[in-house]
Amino acid sequence: MAEIIDGNAIAEEIKSELKAEIAQMRAKGRAPGVATLLVGDDYGAKMYRRQVERTAAEIGLAYRDVSLPAEATLADVVGGMHALNQDPTVHGILPLRPLPKGMPEAPVLEAIDPAKDIDCLHAINAGRLSLGQPVVYPATPWACYVLLERFFAHKGLDPKAAFEGKDLVIVGRSNIVGKPAYFLALERNATATTVHSFTSRAGALPAHTRRADILIVAMGKAEFITAEMVKPGAIVVDVGINMKPVLDDAGQPVLDDRGRPKRKTVGDVAFDEVREVAGAITPVPGGVGSVTNMLLMRNVVQAAGRA
Ligand code: NAP
């Protein structure tokens, strides 16, 4: 039975460290600040904004919100970004996605001052990461490695040696998770492989995942990775966040108080069966997501330190 890698506990550790660092910075009159830029009223983006605001308040970061209506033009959004770039109280900027339908993402991301880019979204920062000269790490893939490094360290293992030469397979190649996760694996001297939908179409996905000593899954497909796709004893990191209907024993949807189907959050890994074969596994929720938020804040503090 796999050990559970407790993302909530690790996020709490990082949170206490950040609180102490921020208190010291404030005592020296250098209060770090974070801002979000929201365009339109996407539910997920608004939830994310609230989360950033709440976490900032908890750890002592100043917070600024810029919200623009869904009808805003690209020029309005780029203008909003430039205003945040020029605000000396803001050290880190997070554009909330998705942007309204039809608005191109690239010019918005390119408008962030690279020095205030806290999620490695700007091409300059993404390019530096790919060259092995990182200035800022993208929070979600970084969270996968921080979780593992702290997990290994708590077990008394050398977090460096735990990656070196190991077969590390990443399922997914998105710009925000899979691709940077590959560069972070190389940085740790793992033998890294990226697989994606064409690997699946070629029928080769299980052969790759079964080889992995460390398996990072970021595909956005609920409970796709099953026990037979995982090597016994492997370490499994599940990045996926998917909503799934709750069913009763007869396979019928369970309804909430208002008569709507109940839903639960699941990852890309079939947790109950994979934990039977894996050596360690991150849960969803309570795994990568919890640590991601804290690492975004860590990037704000680092940006403020550099400013
Ligand atoms: P994405 O942009 O949709 O990318 C999904 C990747 O999975 C693509 O590279 C795709 O391959 C690959 N894929 C899809 N189906 C596949 C299959 N059957 N076999 C093999 N590969 C397959 O998603 P994302 O933004 O990377 O997010 C992935 C998941 O992580 C989502 O559930 C998302 O909600 C979650 N997420 C979590 C956090 C967090 O903080 N915990 C943050 C961001 C995202 P192709 O490139 O060939 O299409």
GROMACS .gro file of C-alpha atoms and ligand atoms in nm:
model
  355
    1MET     CA    1   0.000   0.000   0.000
    2ALA     CA    2   0.142   0.338  -0.108
    3GLU     CA    3   0.244   0.609   0.134
    4ILE     CA    4   0.035   0.922   0.090
    5ILE     CA    5   0.236   1.235   0.010
    6ASP     CA    6   0.048   1.497   0.210
    7GLY     CA    7   0.036   1.818   0.004
    8ASN     CA    8  -0.164   2.002   0.270
    9ALA     CA    9   0.101   1.940   0.534
   10ILE     CA   10   0.383   2.046   0.298
   11ALA     CA   11   0.186   2.357   0.196
   12GLU     CA   12   0.151   2.445   0.567
   13GLU     CA   13   0.529   2.414   0.610
   14ILE     CA   14   0.593   2.649   0.318
   15LYS     CA   15   0.327   2.886   0.447
   16SER     CA   16   0.498   2.922   0.788
   17GLU     CA   17   0.833   2.980   0.617
   18LEU     CA   18   0.679   3.248   0.395
   19LYS     CA   19   0.503   3.420   0.687
   20ALA     CA   20   0.833   3.455   0.868
   21GLU     CA   21   1.017   3.584   0.558
   22ILE     CA   22   0.742   3.834   0.475
   23ALA     CA   23   0.731   3.961   0.835
   24GLN     CA   24   1.107   4.024   0.815
   25MET     CA   25   1.072   4.208   0.484
   26ARG     CA   26   0.788   4.421   0.621
   27ALA     CA   27   0.994   4.504   0.928
   28LYS     CA   28   1.257   4.645   0.690
   29GLY     CA   29   0.989   4.851   0.512
   30ARG     CA   30   0.983   4.630   0.201
   31ALA     CA   31   0.626   4.491   0.193
   32PRO     CA   32   0.592   4.245  -0.096
   33GLY     CA   33   0.271   4.257  -0.300
   34VAL     CA   34   0.084   4.039  -0.548
   35ALA     CA   35  -0.181   4.134  -0.804
   36THR     CA   36  -0.429   3.940  -1.014
   37LEU     CA   37  -0.569   4.052  -1.348
   38LEU     CA   38  -0.916   3.916  -1.419
   39VAL     CA   39  -1.097   3.971  -1.750
   40GLY     CA   40  -1.464   3.873  -1.766
   41ASP     CA   41  -1.644   3.655  -1.513
   42ASP     CA   42  -1.528   3.298  -1.562
   43TYR     CA   43  -1.624   3.103  -1.247
   44GLY     CA   44  -1.291   2.917  -1.218
   45ALA     CA   45  -1.089   3.235  -1.269
   46LYS     CA   46  -1.290   3.417  -1.002
   47MET     CA   47  -1.244   3.126  -0.759
   48TYR     CA   48  -0.872   3.141  -0.823
   49ARG     CA   49  -0.869   3.517  -0.760
   50ARG     CA   50  -1.042   3.467  -0.423
   51GLN     CA   51  -0.791   3.199  -0.335
   52VAL     CA   52  -0.492   3.424  -0.414
   53GLU     CA   53  -0.650   3.709  -0.216
   54ARG     CA   54  -0.716   3.482   0.084
   55THR     CA   55  -0.368   3.327   0.083
   56ALA     CA   56  -0.206   3.670   0.046
   57ALA     CA   57  -0.398   3.796   0.351
   58GLU     CA   58  -0.300   3.488   0.553
   59ILE     CA   59   0.072   3.525   0.493
   60GLY     CA   60   0.093   3.905   0.502
   61LEU     CA   61   0.132   3.991   0.132
   62ALA     CA   62  -0.029   4.308   0.000
   63TYR     CA   63  -0.291   4.228  -0.266
   64ARG     CA   64  -0.423   4.429  -0.559
   65ASP     CA   65  -0.709   4.322  -0.783
   66VAL     CA   66  -0.760   4.454  -1.136
   67SER     CA   67  -1.086   4.329  -1.288
   68LEU     CA   68  -1.200   4.419  -1.638
   69PRO     CA   69  -1.535   4.339  -1.802
   70ALA     CA   70  -1.566   4.060  -2.060
   71GLU     CA   71  -1.615   4.331  -2.329
   72ALA     CA   72  -1.268   4.477  -2.260
   73THR     CA   73  -1.050   4.500  -2.570
   74LEU     CA   74  -0.702   4.350  -2.596
   75ALA     CA   75  -0.565   4.706  -2.569
   76ASP     CA   76  -0.759   4.753  -2.240
   77VAL     CA   77  -0.615   4.431  -2.100
   78VAL     CA   78  -0.260   4.511  -2.207
   79GLY     CA   79  -0.312   4.859  -2.057
   80GLY     CA   80  -0.424   4.699  -1.727
   81MET     CA   81  -0.112   4.484  -1.730
   82HIS     CA   82   0.113   4.785  -1.793
   83ALA     CA   83  -0.048   4.966  -1.500
   84LEU     CA   84   0.042   4.671  -1.274
   85ASN     CA   85   0.393   4.657  -1.422
   86GLN     CA   86   0.442   5.019  -1.316
   87ASP     CA   87   0.293   4.983  -0.967
   88PRO     CA   88   0.589   4.970  -0.722
   89THR     CA   89   0.373   4.799  -0.456
   90VAL     CA   90   0.315   4.502  -0.689
   91HIS     CA   91   0.604   4.253  -0.721
   92GLY     CA   92   0.416   3.962  -0.878
   93ILE     CA   93   0.132   3.957  -1.132
   94LEU     CA   94  -0.095   3.666  -1.210
   95PRO     CA   95  -0.321   3.695  -1.516
   96LEU     CA   96  -0.622   3.474  -1.444
   97ARG     CA   97  -0.723   3.231  -1.716
   98PRO     CA   98  -0.922   3.152  -1.915
   99LEU     CA   99  -0.943   3.491  -2.084
  100PRO     CA  100  -1.277   3.568  -2.254
  101LYS     CA  101  -1.343   3.367  -2.570
  102GLY     CA  102  -1.165   3.514  -2.870
  103MET     CA  103  -0.903   3.706  -2.672
  104PRO     CA  104  -0.554   3.582  -2.768
  105GLU     CA  105  -0.346   3.476  -2.470
  106ALA     CA  106   0.006   3.535  -2.607
  107PRO     CA  107  -0.002   3.919  -2.622
  108VAL     CA  108  -0.146   3.934  -2.270
  109LEU     CA  109   0.126   3.709  -2.130
  110GLU     CA  110   0.393   3.896  -2.327
  111ALA     CA  111   0.273   4.221  -2.168
  112ILE     CA  112   0.378   4.106  -1.817
  113ASP     CA  113   0.705   4.256  -1.700
  114PRO     CA  114   0.924   3.940  -1.691
  115ALA     CA  115   1.053   4.053  -1.350
  116LYS     CA  116   0.695   4.037  -1.214
  117ASP     CA  117   0.601   3.712  -1.386
  118ILE     CA  118   0.538   3.471  -1.096
  119ASP     CA  119   0.429   3.169  -1.300
  120CYS     CA  120   0.697   3.160  -1.575
  121LEU     CA  121   0.437   3.259  -1.835
  122HIS     CA  122   0.644   3.513  -2.028
  123ALA     CA  123   0.839   3.372  -2.324
  124ILE     CA  124   1.165   3.512  -2.182
  125ASN     CA  125   1.121   3.322  -1.856
  126ALA     CA  126   1.000   3.004  -2.028
  127GLY     CA  127   1.301   3.026  -2.263
  128ARG     CA  128   1.541   3.075  -1.972
  129LEU     CA  129   1.396   2.767  -1.802
  130SER     CA  130   1.442   2.559  -2.117
  131LEU     CA  131   1.807   2.676  -2.141
  132GLY     CA  132   1.874   2.565  -1.785
  133GLN     CA  133   1.904   2.928  -1.670
  134PRO     CA  134   1.582   2.964  -1.470
  135VAL     CA  135   1.483   3.291  -1.305
  136VAL     CA  136   1.136   3.183  -1.195
  137TYR     CA  137   0.982   2.836  -1.181
  138PRO     CA  138   0.626   2.770  -1.300
  139ALA     CA  139   0.428   2.697  -0.984
  140THR     CA  140   0.241   2.377  -1.077
  141PRO     CA  141   0.527   2.167  -1.217
  142TRP     CA  142   0.758   2.307  -0.949
  143ALA     CA  143   0.506   2.192  -0.687
  144CYS     CA  144   0.542   1.832  -0.812
  145TYR     CA  145   0.915   1.838  -0.738
  146VAL     CA  146   0.893   2.034  -0.413
  147LEU     CA  147   0.638   1.780  -0.287
  148LEU     CA  148   0.872   1.495  -0.372
  149GLU     CA  149   1.185   1.665  -0.238
  150ARG     CA  150   1.022   1.741   0.096
  151PHE     CA  151   0.869   1.391   0.109
  152PHE     CA  152   1.213   1.235   0.053
  153ALA     CA  153   1.379   1.470   0.303
  154HIS     CA  154   1.117   1.385   0.571
  155LYS     CA  155   1.200   1.018   0.518
  156GLY     CA  156   1.569   1.091   0.573
  157LEU     CA  157   1.653   1.028   0.205
  158ASP     CA  158   1.877   1.250  -0.005
  159PRO     CA  159   1.632   1.444  -0.226
  160LYS     CA  160   1.900   1.483  -0.497
  161ALA     CA  161   1.986   1.116  -0.519
  162ALA     CA  162   1.616   1.030  -0.533
  163PHE     CA  163   1.600   1.175  -0.888
  164GLU     CA  164   1.945   1.114  -1.034
  165GLY     CA  165   1.936   0.860  -1.315
  166LYS     CA  166   1.578   0.758  -1.228
  167ASP     CA  167   1.323   0.693  -1.502
  168LEU     CA  168   1.086   0.988  -1.470
  169VAL     CA  169   0.789   0.982  -1.706
  170ILE     CA  170   0.559   1.280  -1.753
  171VAL     CA  171   0.216   1.229  -1.907
  172GLY     CA  172   0.119   1.557  -2.079
  173ARG     CA  173   0.311   1.826  -2.265
  174SER     CA  174   0.114   2.146  -2.199
  175ASN     CA  175   0.306   2.471  -2.176
  176ILE     CA  176   0.197   2.524  -1.815
  177VAL     CA  177   0.259   2.177  -1.670
  178GLY     CA  178   0.398   1.893  -1.882
  179LYS     CA  179   0.663   2.078  -2.081
  180PRO     CA  180   0.822   2.268  -1.791
  181ALA     CA  181   0.797   1.951  -1.576
  182TYR     CA  182   1.035   1.794  -1.829
  183PHE     CA  183   1.294   2.071  -1.788
  184LEU     CA  184   1.268   2.044  -1.409
  185ALA     CA  185   1.331   1.667  -1.438
  186LEU     CA  186   1.646   1.729  -1.647
  187GLU     CA  187   1.760   1.988  -1.392
  188ARG     CA  188   1.750   1.704  -1.135
  189ASN     CA  189   1.943   1.466  -1.361
  190ALA     CA  190   1.650   1.227  -1.402
  191THR     CA  191   1.612   1.024  -1.723
  192ALA     CA  192   1.308   1.215  -1.844
  193THR     CA  193   1.044   1.105  -2.095
  194THR     CA  194   0.738   1.298  -2.203
  195VAL     CA  195   0.434   1.114  -2.338
  196HIS     CA  196   0.115   1.261  -2.481
  197SER     CA  197  -0.199   1.182  -2.677
  198PHE     CA  198  -0.006   1.055  -2.979
  199THR     CA  199   0.179   0.809  -2.752
  200SER     CA  200  -0.166   0.682  -2.651
  201ARG     CA  201  -0.287   0.664  -3.009
  202ALA     CA  202   0.018   0.453  -3.093
  203GLY     CA  203  -0.082   0.219  -2.808
  204ALA     CA  204   0.247   0.288  -2.630
  205LEU     CA  205   0.133   0.475  -2.319
  206PRO     CA  206   0.127   0.182  -2.068
  207ALA     CA  207   0.472   0.063  -2.183
  208HIS     CA  208   0.613   0.405  -2.091
  209THR     CA  209   0.422   0.459  -1.767
  210ARG     CA  210   0.509   0.106  -1.643
  211ARG     CA  211   0.878   0.191  -1.676
  212ALA     CA  212   0.857   0.496  -1.455
  213ASP     CA  213   1.025   0.508  -1.115
  214ILE     CA  214   0.858   0.848  -1.082
  215LEU     CA  215   0.538   0.914  -1.276
  216ILE     CA  216   0.396   1.267  -1.309
  217VAL     CA  217   0.051   1.279  -1.463
  218ALA     CA  218  -0.098   1.601  -1.607
  219MET     CA  219  -0.350   1.504  -1.872
  220GLY     CA  220  -0.690   1.633  -1.755
  221LYS     CA  221  -0.857   1.290  -1.790
  222ALA     CA  222  -1.038   1.168  -1.479
  223GLU     CA  223  -0.885   0.853  -1.326
  224PHE     CA  224  -0.719   0.755  -1.656
  225ILE     CA  225  -0.404   0.599  -1.508
  226THR     CA  226  -0.495   0.259  -1.367
  227ALA     CA  227  -0.301   0.014  -1.149
  228GLU     CA  228  -0.176  -0.197  -1.438
  229MET     CA  229  -0.015   0.113  -1.593
  230VAL     CA  230   0.205   0.168  -1.287
  231LYS     CA  231   0.526  -0.009  -1.187
  232PRO     CA  232   0.504  -0.163  -0.839
  233GLY     CA  233   0.671   0.070  -0.591
  234ALA     CA  234   0.668   0.372  -0.826
  235ILE     CA  235   0.616   0.723  -0.695
  236VAL     CA  236   0.307   0.880  -0.852
  237VAL     CA  237   0.233   1.253  -0.866
  238ASP     CA  238  -0.118   1.337  -0.983
  239VAL     CA  239  -0.159   1.692  -1.116
  240GLY     CA  240  -0.510   1.641  -1.260
  241ILE     CA  241  -0.816   1.820  -1.129
  242ASN     CA  242  -1.139   1.679  -1.269
  243MET     CA  243  -1.502   1.687  -1.154
  244LYS     CA  244  -1.684   1.355  -1.150
  245PRO     CA  245  -2.047   1.271  -1.061
  246VAL     CA  246  -2.095   1.087  -0.729
  247LEU     CA  247  -2.279   0.756  -0.788
  248ASP     CA  248  -2.458   0.532  -0.538
  249ASP     CA  249  -2.412   0.152  -0.513
  250ALA     CA  250  -2.661   0.104  -0.798
  251GLY     CA  251  -2.460   0.337  -1.021
  252GLN     CA  252  -2.720   0.615  -1.000
  253PRO     CA  253  -2.621   0.982  -0.950
  254VAL     CA  254  -2.644   1.101  -0.588
  255LEU     CA  255  -2.832   1.432  -0.560
  256ASP     CA  256  -2.757   1.722  -0.325
  257ASP     CA  257  -3.012   1.912  -0.108
  258ARG     CA  258  -3.120   2.113  -0.412
  259GLY     CA  259  -3.176   1.803  -0.625
  260ARG     CA  260  -2.862   1.858  -0.836
  261PRO     CA  261  -2.615   1.575  -0.908
  262LYS     CA  262  -2.335   1.576  -0.649
  263ARG     CA  263  -1.983   1.596  -0.789
  264LYS     CA  264  -1.643   1.525  -0.644
  265THR     CA  265  -1.289   1.625  -0.739
  266VAL     CA  266  -1.067   1.347  -0.871
  267GLY     CA  267  -0.725   1.337  -1.030
  268ASP     CA  268  -0.597   1.180  -1.351
  269VAL     CA  269  -0.495   0.871  -1.153
  270ALA     CA  270  -0.740   0.606  -1.029
  271PHE     CA  271  -0.628   0.667  -0.671
  272ASP     CA  272  -0.788   0.371  -0.490
  273GLU     CA  273  -0.639   0.107  -0.719
  274VAL     CA  274  -0.305   0.276  -0.793
  275ARG     CA  275  -0.230   0.321  -0.422
  276GLU     CA  276  -0.236  -0.060  -0.397
  277VAL     CA  277   0.069  -0.089  -0.628
  278ALA     CA  278   0.255   0.242  -0.598
  279GLY     CA  279   0.522   0.312  -0.336
  280ALA     CA  280   0.394   0.665  -0.274
  281ILE     CA  281   0.120   0.879  -0.424
  282THR     CA  282  -0.020   1.232  -0.403
  283PRO     CA  283  -0.395   1.258  -0.339
  284VAL     CA  284  -0.643   1.487  -0.519
  285PRO     CA  285  -0.744   1.711  -0.352
  286GLY     CA  286  -0.471   1.769  -0.096
  287GLY     CA  287  -0.171   1.707  -0.321
  288VAL     CA  288  -0.011   1.920  -0.592
  289GLY     CA  289  -0.279   2.195  -0.588
  290SER     CA  290  -0.220   2.291  -0.225
  291VAL     CA  291   0.153   2.335  -0.280
  292THR     CA  292   0.110   2.519  -0.612
  293ASN     CA  293  -0.062   2.812  -0.438
  294MET     CA  294   0.213   2.848  -0.182
  295LEU     CA  295   0.484   2.836  -0.449
  296LEU     CA  296   0.318   3.119  -0.640
  297MET     CA  297   0.350   3.323  -0.321
  298ARG     CA  298   0.709   3.208  -0.281
  299ASN     CA  299   0.773   3.348  -0.632
  300VAL     CA  300   0.623   3.684  -0.526
  301VAL     CA  301   0.857   3.699  -0.228
  302GLN     CA  302   1.155   3.611  -0.449
  303ALA     CA  303   1.055   3.876  -0.705
  304ALA     CA  304   1.024   4.132  -0.426
  305GLY     CA  305   1.366   4.031  -0.297
  306ARG     CA  306   1.517   4.088  -0.644
  307ALA     CA  307   1.334   4.420  -0.699
  308NAP     P1  308  -0.392   2.033  -2.117
  308NAP     O1  309  -0.337   2.162  -2.162
  308NAP     O2  310  -0.528   1.991  -2.161
  308NAP     O3  311  -0.287   1.918  -2.159
  308NAP     C1  312  -0.318   1.784  -2.141
  308NAP     C2  313  -0.204   1.701  -2.190
  308NAP     O4  314  -0.238   1.564  -2.172
  308NAP     C3  315  -0.175   1.720  -2.340
  308NAP     O5  316  -0.036   1.729  -2.359
  308NAP     C4  317  -0.233   1.595  -2.404
  308NAP     O6  318  -0.160   1.549  -2.518
  308NAP     C5  319  -0.217   1.494  -2.292
  308NAP     N1  320  -0.320   1.391  -2.304
  308NAP     C6  321  -0.453   1.405  -2.312
  308NAP     N2  322  -0.513   1.286  -2.328
  308NAP     C7  323  -0.416   1.194  -2.331
  308NAP     C8  324  -0.413   1.054  -2.345
  308NAP     N3  325  -0.524   0.982  -2.362
  308NAP     N4  326  -0.293   0.991  -2.341
  308NAP     C9  327  -0.178   1.060  -2.325
  308NAP     N5  328  -0.174   1.194  -2.311
  308NAP    C10  329  -0.292   1.260  -2.314
  308NAP     O7  330  -0.395   2.025  -1.957
  308NAP     P2  331  -0.301   2.097  -1.849
  308NAP     O8  332  -0.330   2.241  -1.844
  308NAP     O9  333  -0.162   2.049  -1.862
  308NAP    O10  334  -0.364   2.033  -1.715
  308NAP    C11  335  -0.360   1.895  -1.693
  308NAP    C12  336  -0.440   1.865  -1.568
  308NAP    O11  337  -0.378   1.929  -1.457
  308NAP    C13  338  -0.583   1.917  -1.570
  308NAP    O12  339  -0.667   1.826  -1.500
  308NAP    C14  340  -0.576   2.047  -1.495
  308NAP    O13  341  -0.699   2.082  -1.433
  308NAP    C15  342  -0.472   2.013  -1.391
  308NAP     N6  343  -0.399   2.129  -1.337
  308NAP    C16  344  -0.376   2.130  -1.205
  308NAP    C17  345  -0.304   2.233  -1.148
  308NAP    C18  346  -0.274   2.231  -1.000
  308NAP    O14  347  -0.228   2.327  -0.944
  308NAP     N7  348  -0.292   2.116  -0.934
  308NAP    C19  349  -0.260   2.339  -1.227
  308NAP    C20  350  -0.281   2.334  -1.366
  308NAP    C21  351  -0.351   2.227  -1.420
  308NAP     P3  352  -0.153   1.636  -2.655
  308NAP    O15  353  -0.058   1.747  -2.627
  308NAP    O16  354  -0.101   1.540  -2.757
  308NAP    O17  355  -0.292   1.683  -2.681
   0.00000   0.00000   0.00000
